[in-house]
């Protein structure tokens, strides 16, 4: 199967998986940060999505990830942009 250009795939589908973009150790760090925040708030009712917009304002680990130039580079490449600016970050837990 031929490799698909990430920008073309994103333009067609509106989503993109970038394998290896986040190291397993960073995933564990981010998961721990989200778990700590989730534990501090009432859980979402069964069947509902728990959402925290702007979560990087309350978590240094998530802020570092949200502002990581490598992550921004992947997003810019998918959009075909030279640069991007983060407007909001959100965590959703189902």
PDB file of C-alpha atoms in Angstrom:
ATOM      1  CA  UNK A   1       0.000   0.000   0.000  1.00  0.00           C
ATOM      2  CA  UNK A   2       1.349   3.443  -0.923  1.00  0.00           C
ATOM      3  CA  UNK A   3       2.162   5.890   1.856  1.00  0.00           C
ATOM      4  CA  UNK A   4      -0.377   8.704   2.088  1.00  0.00           C
ATOM      5  CA  UNK A   5       0.745  12.311   2.487  1.00  0.00           C
ATOM      6  CA  UNK A   6      -0.299  13.464   6.004  1.00  0.00           C
ATOM      7  CA  UNK A   7      -1.534  16.833   4.731  1.00  0.00           C
ATOM      8  CA  UNK A   8      -3.699  15.179   2.070  1.00  0.00           C
ATOM      9  CA  UNK A   9      -5.099  12.677   4.562  1.00  0.00           C
ATOM     10  CA  UNK A  10      -5.901  15.416   7.104  1.00  0.00           C
ATOM     11  CA  UNK A  11      -7.562  17.585   4.449  1.00  0.00           C
ATOM     12  CA  UNK A  12      -9.773  14.686   3.421  1.00  0.00           C
ATOM     13  CA  UNK A  13     -10.642  13.230   6.826  1.00  0.00           C
ATOM     14  CA  UNK A  14     -10.154  16.050   9.365  1.00  0.00           C
ATOM     15  CA  UNK A  15      -7.977  13.910  11.629  1.00  0.00           C
ATOM     16  CA  UNK A  16      -4.534  12.353  11.543  1.00  0.00           C
ATOM     17  CA  UNK A  17      -2.539   9.843  13.576  1.00  0.00           C
ATOM     18  CA  UNK A  18       1.155  10.679  13.890  1.00  0.00           C
ATOM     19  CA  UNK A  19       2.829   7.551  15.204  1.00  0.00           C
ATOM     20  CA  UNK A  20       5.741   8.144  17.566  1.00  0.00           C
ATOM     21  CA  UNK A  21       4.975  11.851  17.983  1.00  0.00           C
ATOM     22  CA  UNK A  22       4.722  11.429  21.760  1.00  0.00           C
ATOM     23  CA  UNK A  23       7.122   9.215  23.688  1.00  0.00           C
ATOM     24  CA  UNK A  24       5.731   6.559  26.041  1.00  0.00           C
ATOM     25  CA  UNK A  25       7.295   8.364  29.017  1.00  0.00           C
ATOM     26  CA  UNK A  26       5.550  11.615  28.111  1.00  0.00           C
ATOM     27  CA  UNK A  27       2.255   9.775  27.624  1.00  0.00           C
ATOM     28  CA  UNK A  28       2.645   8.383  31.157  1.00  0.00           C
ATOM     29  CA  UNK A  29       3.438  11.863  32.508  1.00  0.00           C
ATOM     30  CA  UNK A  30       0.402  13.381  30.804  1.00  0.00           C
ATOM     31  CA  UNK A  31      -1.835  10.537  31.937  1.00  0.00           C
ATOM     32  CA  UNK A  32      -0.723  11.087  35.555  1.00  0.00           C
ATOM     33  CA  UNK A  33      -1.397  14.829  35.247  1.00  0.00           C
ATOM     34  CA  UNK A  34      -4.908  14.243  33.876  1.00  0.00           C
ATOM     35  CA  UNK A  35      -5.614  11.598  36.512  1.00  0.00           C
ATOM     36  CA  UNK A  36      -4.619  14.043  39.275  1.00  0.00           C
ATOM     37  CA  UNK A  37      -6.887  16.755  37.877  1.00  0.00           C
ATOM     38  CA  UNK A  38      -9.746  14.295  37.364  1.00  0.00           C
ATOM     39  CA  UNK A  39      -9.410  13.090  40.968  1.00  0.00           C
ATOM     40  CA  UNK A  40      -9.751  16.681  42.218  1.00  0.00           C
ATOM     41  CA  UNK A  41     -13.108  17.256  40.499  1.00  0.00           C
ATOM     42  CA  UNK A  42     -16.429  15.439  40.676  1.00  0.00           C
ATOM     43  CA  UNK A  43     -16.544  12.626  38.104  1.00  0.00           C
ATOM     44  CA  UNK A  44     -18.720  12.910  35.041  1.00  0.00           C
ATOM     45  CA  UNK A  45     -22.058  11.132  35.317  1.00  0.00           C
ATOM     46  CA  UNK A  46     -22.113   7.689  33.712  1.00  0.00           C
ATOM     47  CA  UNK A  47     -22.327   7.881  29.944  1.00  0.00           C
ATOM     48  CA  UNK A  48     -21.180  11.518  29.753  1.00  0.00           C
ATOM     49  CA  UNK A  49     -17.898  13.040  28.636  1.00  0.00           C
ATOM     50  CA  UNK A  50     -15.781  14.901  31.203  1.00  0.00           C
ATOM     51  CA  UNK A  51     -14.218  17.974  29.572  1.00  0.00           C
ATOM     52  CA  UNK A  52     -11.696  20.508  30.822  1.00  0.00           C
ATOM     53  CA  UNK A  53     -10.999  23.366  28.437  1.00  0.00           C
ATOM     54  CA  UNK A  54      -7.746  25.258  28.980  1.00  0.00           C
ATOM     55  CA  UNK A  55      -6.337  22.458  31.120  1.00  0.00           C
ATOM     56  CA  UNK A  56      -2.759  23.604  30.515  1.00  0.00           C
ATOM     57  CA  UNK A  57      -3.423  26.602  32.783  1.00  0.00           C
ATOM     58  CA  UNK A  58      -3.679  24.220  35.754  1.00  0.00           C
ATOM     59  CA  UNK A  59      -1.020  21.655  34.818  1.00  0.00           C
ATOM     60  CA  UNK A  60       2.627  22.448  34.092  1.00  0.00           C
ATOM     61  CA  UNK A  61       3.093  19.016  32.468  1.00  0.00           C
ATOM     62  CA  UNK A  62       0.192  19.565  30.094  1.00  0.00           C
ATOM     63  CA  UNK A  63       1.298  23.158  29.419  1.00  0.00           C
ATOM     64  CA  UNK A  64       4.768  21.939  28.430  1.00  0.00           C
ATOM     65  CA  UNK A  65       3.233  19.421  26.040  1.00  0.00           C
ATOM     66  CA  UNK A  66       0.713  21.870  24.569  1.00  0.00           C
ATOM     67  CA  UNK A  67       3.538  24.316  23.793  1.00  0.00           C
ATOM     68  CA  UNK A  68       6.054  21.709  22.565  1.00  0.00           C
ATOM     69  CA  UNK A  69       7.524  22.901  19.240  1.00  0.00           C
ATOM     70  CA  UNK A  70       7.632  19.311  17.922  1.00  0.00           C
ATOM     71  CA  UNK A  71       3.899  18.883  18.478  1.00  0.00           C
ATOM     72  CA  UNK A  72       3.267  22.270  16.856  1.00  0.00           C
ATOM     73  CA  UNK A  73       5.391  21.132  13.906  1.00  0.00           C
ATOM     74  CA  UNK A  74       3.186  18.081  13.347  1.00  0.00           C
ATOM     75  CA  UNK A  75       0.054  20.245  13.458  1.00  0.00           C
ATOM     76  CA  UNK A  76       1.548  22.823  11.091  1.00  0.00           C
ATOM     77  CA  UNK A  77       2.586  20.103   8.646  1.00  0.00           C
ATOM     78  CA  UNK A  78      -0.910  18.588   8.642  1.00  0.00           C
ATOM     79  CA  UNK A  79      -2.399  22.016   7.955  1.00  0.00           C
ATOM     80  CA  UNK A  80       0.214  22.998   5.379  1.00  0.00           C
ATOM     81  CA  UNK A  81       1.092  26.058   7.469  1.00  0.00           C
ATOM     82  CA  UNK A  82       4.484  27.549   8.251  1.00  0.00           C
ATOM     83  CA  UNK A  83       3.410  28.295  11.828  1.00  0.00           C
ATOM     84  CA  UNK A  84       0.457  27.740  14.109  1.00  0.00           C
ATOM     85  CA  UNK A  85      -0.793  29.354  17.308  1.00  0.00           C
ATOM     86  CA  UNK A  86      -2.454  27.432  20.115  1.00  0.00           C
ATOM     87  CA  UNK A  87      -5.812  29.002  20.921  1.00  0.00           C
ATOM     88  CA  UNK A  88      -7.159  26.436  23.380  1.00  0.00           C
ATOM     89  CA  UNK A  89      -6.339  23.018  24.709  1.00  0.00           C
ATOM     90  CA  UNK A  90      -8.985  20.601  25.948  1.00  0.00           C
ATOM     91  CA  UNK A  91      -8.966  17.205  27.615  1.00  0.00           C
ATOM     92  CA  UNK A  92     -11.929  14.867  27.114  1.00  0.00           C
ATOM     93  CA  UNK A  93     -12.447  11.730  29.195  1.00  0.00           C
ATOM     94  CA  UNK A  94     -15.102   9.234  28.254  1.00  0.00           C
TER      95      UNK A  94
END
